[in-house]
CSV table of C-alpha atoms in Angstrom, one decimal:
chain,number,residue,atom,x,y,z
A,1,UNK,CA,0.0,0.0,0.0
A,2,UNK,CA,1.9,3.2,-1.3
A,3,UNK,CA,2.3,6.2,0.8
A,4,UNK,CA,-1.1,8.3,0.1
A,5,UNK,CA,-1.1,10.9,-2.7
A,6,UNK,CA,2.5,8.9,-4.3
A,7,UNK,CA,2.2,8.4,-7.6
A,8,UNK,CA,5.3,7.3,-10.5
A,9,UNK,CA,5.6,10.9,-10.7
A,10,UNK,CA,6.8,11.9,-7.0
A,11,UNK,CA,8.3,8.1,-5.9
A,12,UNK,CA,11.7,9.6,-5.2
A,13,UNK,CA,13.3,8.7,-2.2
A,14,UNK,CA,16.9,9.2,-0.7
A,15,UNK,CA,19.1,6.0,1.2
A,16,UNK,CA,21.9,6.9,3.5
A,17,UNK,CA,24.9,4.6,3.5
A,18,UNK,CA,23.6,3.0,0.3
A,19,UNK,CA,26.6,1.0,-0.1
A,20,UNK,CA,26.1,-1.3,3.5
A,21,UNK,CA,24.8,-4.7,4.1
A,22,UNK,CA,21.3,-3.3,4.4
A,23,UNK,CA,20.8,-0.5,2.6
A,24,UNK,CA,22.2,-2.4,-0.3
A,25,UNK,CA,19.3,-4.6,0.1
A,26,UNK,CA,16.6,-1.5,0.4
A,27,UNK,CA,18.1,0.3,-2.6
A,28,UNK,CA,17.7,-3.3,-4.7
A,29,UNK,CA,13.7,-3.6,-3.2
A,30,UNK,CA,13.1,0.2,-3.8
A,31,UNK,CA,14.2,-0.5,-7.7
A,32,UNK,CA,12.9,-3.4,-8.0
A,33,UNK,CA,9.1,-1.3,-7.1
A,34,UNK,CA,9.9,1.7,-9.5
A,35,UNK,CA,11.2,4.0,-7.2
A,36,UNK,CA,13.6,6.4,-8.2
A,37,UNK,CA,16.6,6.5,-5.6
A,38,UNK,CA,19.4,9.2,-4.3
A,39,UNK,CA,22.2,6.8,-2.4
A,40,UNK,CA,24.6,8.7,-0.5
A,41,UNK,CA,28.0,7.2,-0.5
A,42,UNK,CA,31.5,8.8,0.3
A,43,UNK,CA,32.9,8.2,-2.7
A,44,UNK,CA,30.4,7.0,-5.9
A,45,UNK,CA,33.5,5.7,-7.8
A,46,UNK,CA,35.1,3.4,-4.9
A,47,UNK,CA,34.3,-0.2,-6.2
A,48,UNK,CA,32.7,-1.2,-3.3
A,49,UNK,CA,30.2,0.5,-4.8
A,50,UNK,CA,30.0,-0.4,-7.9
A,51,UNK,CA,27.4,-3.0,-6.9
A,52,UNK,CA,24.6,-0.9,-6.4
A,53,UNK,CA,25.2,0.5,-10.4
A,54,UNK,CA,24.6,-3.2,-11.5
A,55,UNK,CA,21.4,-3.1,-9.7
A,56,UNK,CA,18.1,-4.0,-11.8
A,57,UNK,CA,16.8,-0.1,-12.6
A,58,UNK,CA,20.2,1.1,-11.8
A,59,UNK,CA,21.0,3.0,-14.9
A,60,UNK,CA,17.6,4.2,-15.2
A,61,UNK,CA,16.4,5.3,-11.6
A,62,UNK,CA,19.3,5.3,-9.2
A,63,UNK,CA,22.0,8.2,-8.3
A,64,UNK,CA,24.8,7.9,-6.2
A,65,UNK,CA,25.4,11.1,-4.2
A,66,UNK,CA,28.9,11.8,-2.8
A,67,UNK,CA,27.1,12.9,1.0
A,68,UNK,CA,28.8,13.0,4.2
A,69,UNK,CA,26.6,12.6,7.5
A,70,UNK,CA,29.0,15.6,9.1
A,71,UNK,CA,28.4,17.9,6.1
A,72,UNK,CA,25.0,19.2,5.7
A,73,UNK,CA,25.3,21.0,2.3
A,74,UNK,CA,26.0,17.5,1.0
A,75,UNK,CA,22.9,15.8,2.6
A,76,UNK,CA,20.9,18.6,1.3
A,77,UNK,CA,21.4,18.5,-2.3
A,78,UNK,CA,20.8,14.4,-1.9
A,79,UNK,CA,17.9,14.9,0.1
A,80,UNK,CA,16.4,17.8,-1.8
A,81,UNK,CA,13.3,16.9,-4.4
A,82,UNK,CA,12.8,13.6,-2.5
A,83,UNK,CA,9.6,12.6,-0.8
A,84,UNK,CA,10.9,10.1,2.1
A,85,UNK,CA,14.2,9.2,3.4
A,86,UNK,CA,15.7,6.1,4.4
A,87,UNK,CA,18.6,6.9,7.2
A,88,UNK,CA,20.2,3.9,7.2
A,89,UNK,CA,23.8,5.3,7.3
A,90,UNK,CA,25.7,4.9,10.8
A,91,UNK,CA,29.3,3.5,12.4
A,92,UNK,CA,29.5,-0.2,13.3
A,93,UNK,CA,31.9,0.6,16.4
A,94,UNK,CA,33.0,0.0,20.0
A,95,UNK,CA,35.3,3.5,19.8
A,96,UNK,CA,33.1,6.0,21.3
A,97,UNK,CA,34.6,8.8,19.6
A,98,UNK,CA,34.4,7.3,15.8
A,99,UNK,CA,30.4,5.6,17.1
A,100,UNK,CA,28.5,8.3,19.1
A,101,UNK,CA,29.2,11.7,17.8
A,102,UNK,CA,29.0,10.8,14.3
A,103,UNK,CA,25.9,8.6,15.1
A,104,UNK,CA,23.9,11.4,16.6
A,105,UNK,CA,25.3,14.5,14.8
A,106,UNK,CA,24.9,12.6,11.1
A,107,UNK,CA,21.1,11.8,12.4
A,108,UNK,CA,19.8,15.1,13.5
A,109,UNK,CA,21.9,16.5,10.1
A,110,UNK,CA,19.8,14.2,8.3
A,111,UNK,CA,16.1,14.6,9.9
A,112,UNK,CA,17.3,18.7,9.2
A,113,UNK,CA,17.9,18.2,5.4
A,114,UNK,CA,14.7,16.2,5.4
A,115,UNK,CA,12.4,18.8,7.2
A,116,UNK,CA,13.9,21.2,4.4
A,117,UNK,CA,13.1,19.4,1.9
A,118,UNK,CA,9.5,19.2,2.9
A,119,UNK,CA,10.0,15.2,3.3
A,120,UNK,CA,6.8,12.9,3.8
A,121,UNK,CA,8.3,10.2,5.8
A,122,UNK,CA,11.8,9.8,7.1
A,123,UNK,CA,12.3,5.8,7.6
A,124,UNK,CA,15.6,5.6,10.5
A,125,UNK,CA,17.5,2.1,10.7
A,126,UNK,CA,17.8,2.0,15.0
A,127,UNK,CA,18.8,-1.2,16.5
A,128,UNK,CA,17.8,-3.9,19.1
A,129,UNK,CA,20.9,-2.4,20.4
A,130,UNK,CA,18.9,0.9,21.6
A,131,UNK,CA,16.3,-1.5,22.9
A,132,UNK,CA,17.3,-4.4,25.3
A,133,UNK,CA,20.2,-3.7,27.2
A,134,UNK,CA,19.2,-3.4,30.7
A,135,UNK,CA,20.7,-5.4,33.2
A,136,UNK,CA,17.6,-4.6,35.7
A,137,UNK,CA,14.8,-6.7,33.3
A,138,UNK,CA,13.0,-9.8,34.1
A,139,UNK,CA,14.1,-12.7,32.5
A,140,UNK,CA,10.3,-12.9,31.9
A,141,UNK,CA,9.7,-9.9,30.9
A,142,UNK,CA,9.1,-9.7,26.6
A,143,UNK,CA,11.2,-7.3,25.1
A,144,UNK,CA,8.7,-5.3,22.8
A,145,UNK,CA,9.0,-1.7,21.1
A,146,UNK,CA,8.4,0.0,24.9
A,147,UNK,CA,11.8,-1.2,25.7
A,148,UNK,CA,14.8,1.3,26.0
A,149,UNK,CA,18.4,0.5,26.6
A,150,UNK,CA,20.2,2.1,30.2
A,151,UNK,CA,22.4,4.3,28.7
A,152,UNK,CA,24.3,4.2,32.2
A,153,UNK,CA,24.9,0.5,31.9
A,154,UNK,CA,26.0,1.1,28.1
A,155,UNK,CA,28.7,3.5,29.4
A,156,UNK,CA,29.5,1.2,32.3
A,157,UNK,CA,30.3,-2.1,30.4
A,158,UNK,CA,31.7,0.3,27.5
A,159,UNK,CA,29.5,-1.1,25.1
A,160,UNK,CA,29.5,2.0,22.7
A,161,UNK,CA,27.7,0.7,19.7
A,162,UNK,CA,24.6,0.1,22.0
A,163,UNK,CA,25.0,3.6,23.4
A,164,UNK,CA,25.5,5.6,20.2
A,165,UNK,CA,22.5,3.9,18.7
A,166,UNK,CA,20.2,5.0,21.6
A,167,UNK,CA,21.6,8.1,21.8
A,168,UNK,CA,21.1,8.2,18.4
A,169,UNK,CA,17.5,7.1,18.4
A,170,UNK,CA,16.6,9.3,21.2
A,171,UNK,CA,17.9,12.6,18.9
A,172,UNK,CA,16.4,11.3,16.2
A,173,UNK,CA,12.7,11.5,18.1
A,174,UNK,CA,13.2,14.9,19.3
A,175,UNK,CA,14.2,16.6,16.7
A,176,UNK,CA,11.6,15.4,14.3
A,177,UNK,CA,9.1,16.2,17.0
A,178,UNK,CA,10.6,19.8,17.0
A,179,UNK,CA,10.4,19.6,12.8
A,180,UNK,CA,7.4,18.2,13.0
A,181,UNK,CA,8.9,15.3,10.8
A,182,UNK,CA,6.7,12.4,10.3
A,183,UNK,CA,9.5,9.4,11.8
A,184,UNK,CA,9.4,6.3,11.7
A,185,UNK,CA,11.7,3.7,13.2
A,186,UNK,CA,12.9,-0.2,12.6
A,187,UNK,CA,15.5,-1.7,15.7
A,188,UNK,CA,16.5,-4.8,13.8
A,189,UNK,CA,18.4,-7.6,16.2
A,190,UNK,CA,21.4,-9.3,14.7
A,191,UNK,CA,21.5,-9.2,10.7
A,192,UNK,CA,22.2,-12.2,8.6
A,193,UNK,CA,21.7,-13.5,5.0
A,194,UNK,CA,23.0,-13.2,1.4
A,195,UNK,CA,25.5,-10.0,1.0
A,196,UNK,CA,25.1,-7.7,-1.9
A,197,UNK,CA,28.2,-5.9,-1.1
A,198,UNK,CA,31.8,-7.1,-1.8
A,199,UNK,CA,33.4,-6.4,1.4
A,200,UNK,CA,32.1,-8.4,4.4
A,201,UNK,CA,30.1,-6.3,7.5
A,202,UNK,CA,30.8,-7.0,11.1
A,203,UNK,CA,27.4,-9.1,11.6
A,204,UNK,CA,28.0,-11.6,8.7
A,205,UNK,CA,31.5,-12.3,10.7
A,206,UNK,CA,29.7,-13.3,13.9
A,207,UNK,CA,28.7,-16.3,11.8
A,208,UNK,CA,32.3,-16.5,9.5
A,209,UNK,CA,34.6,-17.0,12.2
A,210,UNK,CA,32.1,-20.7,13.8
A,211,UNK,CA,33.5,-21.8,10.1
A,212,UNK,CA,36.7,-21.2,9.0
A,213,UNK,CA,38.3,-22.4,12.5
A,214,UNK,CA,38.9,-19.2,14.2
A,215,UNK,CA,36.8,-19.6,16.8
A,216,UNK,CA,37.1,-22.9,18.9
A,217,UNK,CA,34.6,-22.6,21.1
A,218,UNK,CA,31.4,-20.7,21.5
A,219,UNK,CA,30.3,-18.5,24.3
A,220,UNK,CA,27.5,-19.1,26.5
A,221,UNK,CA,24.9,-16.5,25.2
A,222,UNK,CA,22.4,-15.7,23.7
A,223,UNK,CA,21.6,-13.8,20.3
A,224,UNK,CA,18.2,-12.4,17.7
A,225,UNK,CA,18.7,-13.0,14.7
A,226,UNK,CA,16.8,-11.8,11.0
A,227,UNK,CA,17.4,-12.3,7.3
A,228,UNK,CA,18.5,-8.9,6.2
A,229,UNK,CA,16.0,-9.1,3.6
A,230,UNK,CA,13.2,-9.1,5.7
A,231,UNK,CA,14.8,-5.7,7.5
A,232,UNK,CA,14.9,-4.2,4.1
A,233,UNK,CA,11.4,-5.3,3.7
A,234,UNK,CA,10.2,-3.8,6.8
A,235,UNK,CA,11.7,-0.6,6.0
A,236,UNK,CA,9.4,-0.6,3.1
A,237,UNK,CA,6.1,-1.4,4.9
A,238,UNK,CA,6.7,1.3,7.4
A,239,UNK,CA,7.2,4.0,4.5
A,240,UNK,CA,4.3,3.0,2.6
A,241,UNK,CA,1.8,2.5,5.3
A,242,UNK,CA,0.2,5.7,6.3
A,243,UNK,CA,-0.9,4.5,9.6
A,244,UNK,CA,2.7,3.2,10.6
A,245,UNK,CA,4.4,5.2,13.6
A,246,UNK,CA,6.5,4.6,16.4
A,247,UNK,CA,9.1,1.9,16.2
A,248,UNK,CA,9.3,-1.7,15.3
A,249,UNK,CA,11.2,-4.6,16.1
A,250,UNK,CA,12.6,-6.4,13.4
A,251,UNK,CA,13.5,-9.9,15.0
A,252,UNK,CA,12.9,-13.9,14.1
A,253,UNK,CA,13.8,-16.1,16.7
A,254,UNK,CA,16.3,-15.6,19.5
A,255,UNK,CA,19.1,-18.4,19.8
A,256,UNK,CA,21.6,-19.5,21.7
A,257,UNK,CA,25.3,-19.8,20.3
A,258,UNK,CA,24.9,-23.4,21.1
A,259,UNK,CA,22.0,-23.7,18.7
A,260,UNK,CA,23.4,-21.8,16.2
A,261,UNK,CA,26.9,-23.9,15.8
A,262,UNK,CA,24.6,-26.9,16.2
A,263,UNK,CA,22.7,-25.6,13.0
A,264,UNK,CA,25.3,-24.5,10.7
A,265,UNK,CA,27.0,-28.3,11.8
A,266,UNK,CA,24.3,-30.1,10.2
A,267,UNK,CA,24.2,-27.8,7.3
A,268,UNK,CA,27.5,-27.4,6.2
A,269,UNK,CA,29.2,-30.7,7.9
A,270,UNK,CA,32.8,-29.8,6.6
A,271,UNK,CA,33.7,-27.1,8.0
A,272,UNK,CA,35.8,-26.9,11.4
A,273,UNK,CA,31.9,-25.6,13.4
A,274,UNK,CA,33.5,-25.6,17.4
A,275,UNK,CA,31.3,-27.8,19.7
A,276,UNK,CA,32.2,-26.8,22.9
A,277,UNK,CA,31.3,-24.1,25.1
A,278,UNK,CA,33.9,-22.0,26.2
A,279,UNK,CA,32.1,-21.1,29.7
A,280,UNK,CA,31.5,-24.8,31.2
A,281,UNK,CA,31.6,-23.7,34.8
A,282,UNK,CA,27.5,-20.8,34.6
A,283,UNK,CA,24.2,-22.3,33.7
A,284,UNK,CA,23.1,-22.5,30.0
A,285,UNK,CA,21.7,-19.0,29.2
A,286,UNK,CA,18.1,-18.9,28.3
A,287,UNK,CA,16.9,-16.9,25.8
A,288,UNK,CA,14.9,-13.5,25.9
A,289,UNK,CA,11.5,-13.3,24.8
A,290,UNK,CA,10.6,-10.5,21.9
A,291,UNK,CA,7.6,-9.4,20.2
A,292,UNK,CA,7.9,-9.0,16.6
A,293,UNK,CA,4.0,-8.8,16.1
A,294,UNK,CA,3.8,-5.0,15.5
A,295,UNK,CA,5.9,-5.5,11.9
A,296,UNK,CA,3.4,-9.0,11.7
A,297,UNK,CA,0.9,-6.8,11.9
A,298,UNK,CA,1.8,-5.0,8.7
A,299,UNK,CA,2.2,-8.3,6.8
A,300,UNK,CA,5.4,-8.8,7.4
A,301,UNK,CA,6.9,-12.9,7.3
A,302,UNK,CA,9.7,-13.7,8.6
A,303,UNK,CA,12.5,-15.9,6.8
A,304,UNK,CA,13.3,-19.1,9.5
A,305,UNK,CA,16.4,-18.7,11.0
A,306,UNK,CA,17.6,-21.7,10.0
A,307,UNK,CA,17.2,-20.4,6.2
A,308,UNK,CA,18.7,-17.7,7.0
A,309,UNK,CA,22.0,-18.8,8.6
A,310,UNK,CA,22.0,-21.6,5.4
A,311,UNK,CA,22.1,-18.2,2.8
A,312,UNK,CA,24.8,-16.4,4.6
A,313,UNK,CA,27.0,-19.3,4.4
A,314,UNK,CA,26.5,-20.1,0.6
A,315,UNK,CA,26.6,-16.1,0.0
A,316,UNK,CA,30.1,-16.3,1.7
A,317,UNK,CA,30.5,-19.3,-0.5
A,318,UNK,CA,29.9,-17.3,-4.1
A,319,UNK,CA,31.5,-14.1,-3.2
A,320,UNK,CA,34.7,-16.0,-2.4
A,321,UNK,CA,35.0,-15.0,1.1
A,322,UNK,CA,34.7,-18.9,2.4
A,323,UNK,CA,36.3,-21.8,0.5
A,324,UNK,CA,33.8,-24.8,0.0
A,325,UNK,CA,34.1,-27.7,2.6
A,326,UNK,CA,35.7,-30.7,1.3
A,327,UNK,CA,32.4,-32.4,2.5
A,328,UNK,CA,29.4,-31.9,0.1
A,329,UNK,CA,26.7,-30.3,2.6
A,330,UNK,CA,23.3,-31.6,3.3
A,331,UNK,CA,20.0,-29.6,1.7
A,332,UNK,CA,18.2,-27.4,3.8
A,333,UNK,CA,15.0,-29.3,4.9
């Protein structure tokens, strides 16, 4: 259901970050429906980039805009003309200088450009990571769009990337409330599936290093997962339903490490997949429980986990990044 009043005419829309793991996806969806696309990049003639110009629609309805998140003259001239923006752009970082001020600073930049430009609907990539970190939350207790991070616990354990994306979050609701910019928000949990991109993003290595030997054990916790096509697809529904607002968590199952090492194992039987914990001595973790029904609710379905773990792997396969297992490996059933 498009945005009302959209027609061919005025389906312009801007991505930041186009180049990343899921933005790449998002600009592929947004051609693939007609949309005509600004995607800012640092550089439009680095070759990791190159990928988006071989797109489907590509030559005919995408531009890639040499933006910074710092500078605002850049963002403007991306933004300008467009009628909703996809803020996808942001540091993957423990290094609180490099994650928080550029994650805040690029995001209020951003929601600025778009108020300018008379935007309909700003679309802003958050993360579980501004959601469920709170050490004083029952184990019972479903973790649902309500949820916010401590920011005090974020800064206490130094988990930066957690902080910067609340932080980041939080700005982003206050100045559009100040705009009066229509927001709109996805926290997706831990991103897996096929890459588009050539260069591999920290998520897909969470699940790189259980095969090529790195890592010989696993640790006892737990972790959400999604297929990064379903986050790009979510991103969608919340711009092109009119009565989406608020935030929604974009999750599919929550696993332990255990379970996950136990599943690409029976998948992909030749490779070196560590079966032993490396914390013997604590209890098994359990994992959290999540809604996921608000994005349901829009007609969203999610890709099994198990399906989506078995595409990352033959992705990492194809784009040369994991050498086939001398085994042949079983079909996903």
């Amino acid at each position: 259901m498009p945005v009302e009043g959209s027609s061919g005419a005025d389906r312009t829309v801007c991505v930041t970050g186009a180049g990343g793991f899921i933005a790449s996806w998002l600009v592929k969806l947004l051609l693939e429906r007609g949309y005509t696309v600004r995607g800012t990049v640092r550089n439009p003639e680095d070759p990791k980039n190159f990928h988006l110009k071989e797109m489907e629609g590509a030559q005919e309805r995408l531009v890639l805009c040499k933006a910074d998140l710092l500078d605002c003259e850049s963002l403007r001239e991306a933004i300008n003309g467009c009628q909703g923006v996809f803020h996808t752009a942001s540091p993957v970082t423990d290094d609180p200088e490099q994650m928080v001020a550029p994650a805040v600073d690029g995001t209020k930049n951003v929601i600025n450009a778009a108020a300018e430009a008379g935007v309909r609907r700003v679309v802003f990539t958050s993360s579980i990571g501004a959601v469920y970190m709170d050490p004083n939350r029952s184990p019972d207790e479903v973790v649902d769009e309500s949820c916010w991070s401590d920011l005090e616990f974020c800064k206490n354990t130094k988990n930066w990337y957690c902080y910067g994306k609340a932080v980041a979050e939080q700005a982003a609701w206050e100045v559009s409330k100040e705009l009066g910019v229509d927001l709109v928000v996805v926290n997706p949990v831990l991103v897996l599936g096929p890459l588009l991109q050539p260069t591999i993003n920290a998520s897909i290595v969470h699940v790189l290093k259980y095969l090529t030997g790195s890592a010989k054990t696993y640790a006892n916790s737990v972790q959400a997962y999604v297929h990064v096509r379903d986050v790009a697809e979510a991103h969608l529904l919340v711009y092109e339903t009119p009565s989406a607002s608020g935030r929604y968590l974009c999750a599919e199952s929550v696993l332990h490490r255990g379970d996950v090492v136990d599943i690409l194992a029976k998948l992909f039987p030749g490779y070196p997949v560590p079966n032993k914990c490396s914390d013997e001595v604590n209890p098994r973790k359990k994992p959290y429980k999540f809604s996921n029904q608000r994005l349901k609710e829009l007609g969203l379905e999610f890709t099994p986990v198990k399906q989506t773990l078995y595409e990352t792997v033959k992705s990492l396969q194809e784009k040369g990044h994991l050498a086939p297992p001398p085994q042949e490996n079983v079909a996903i059933s």
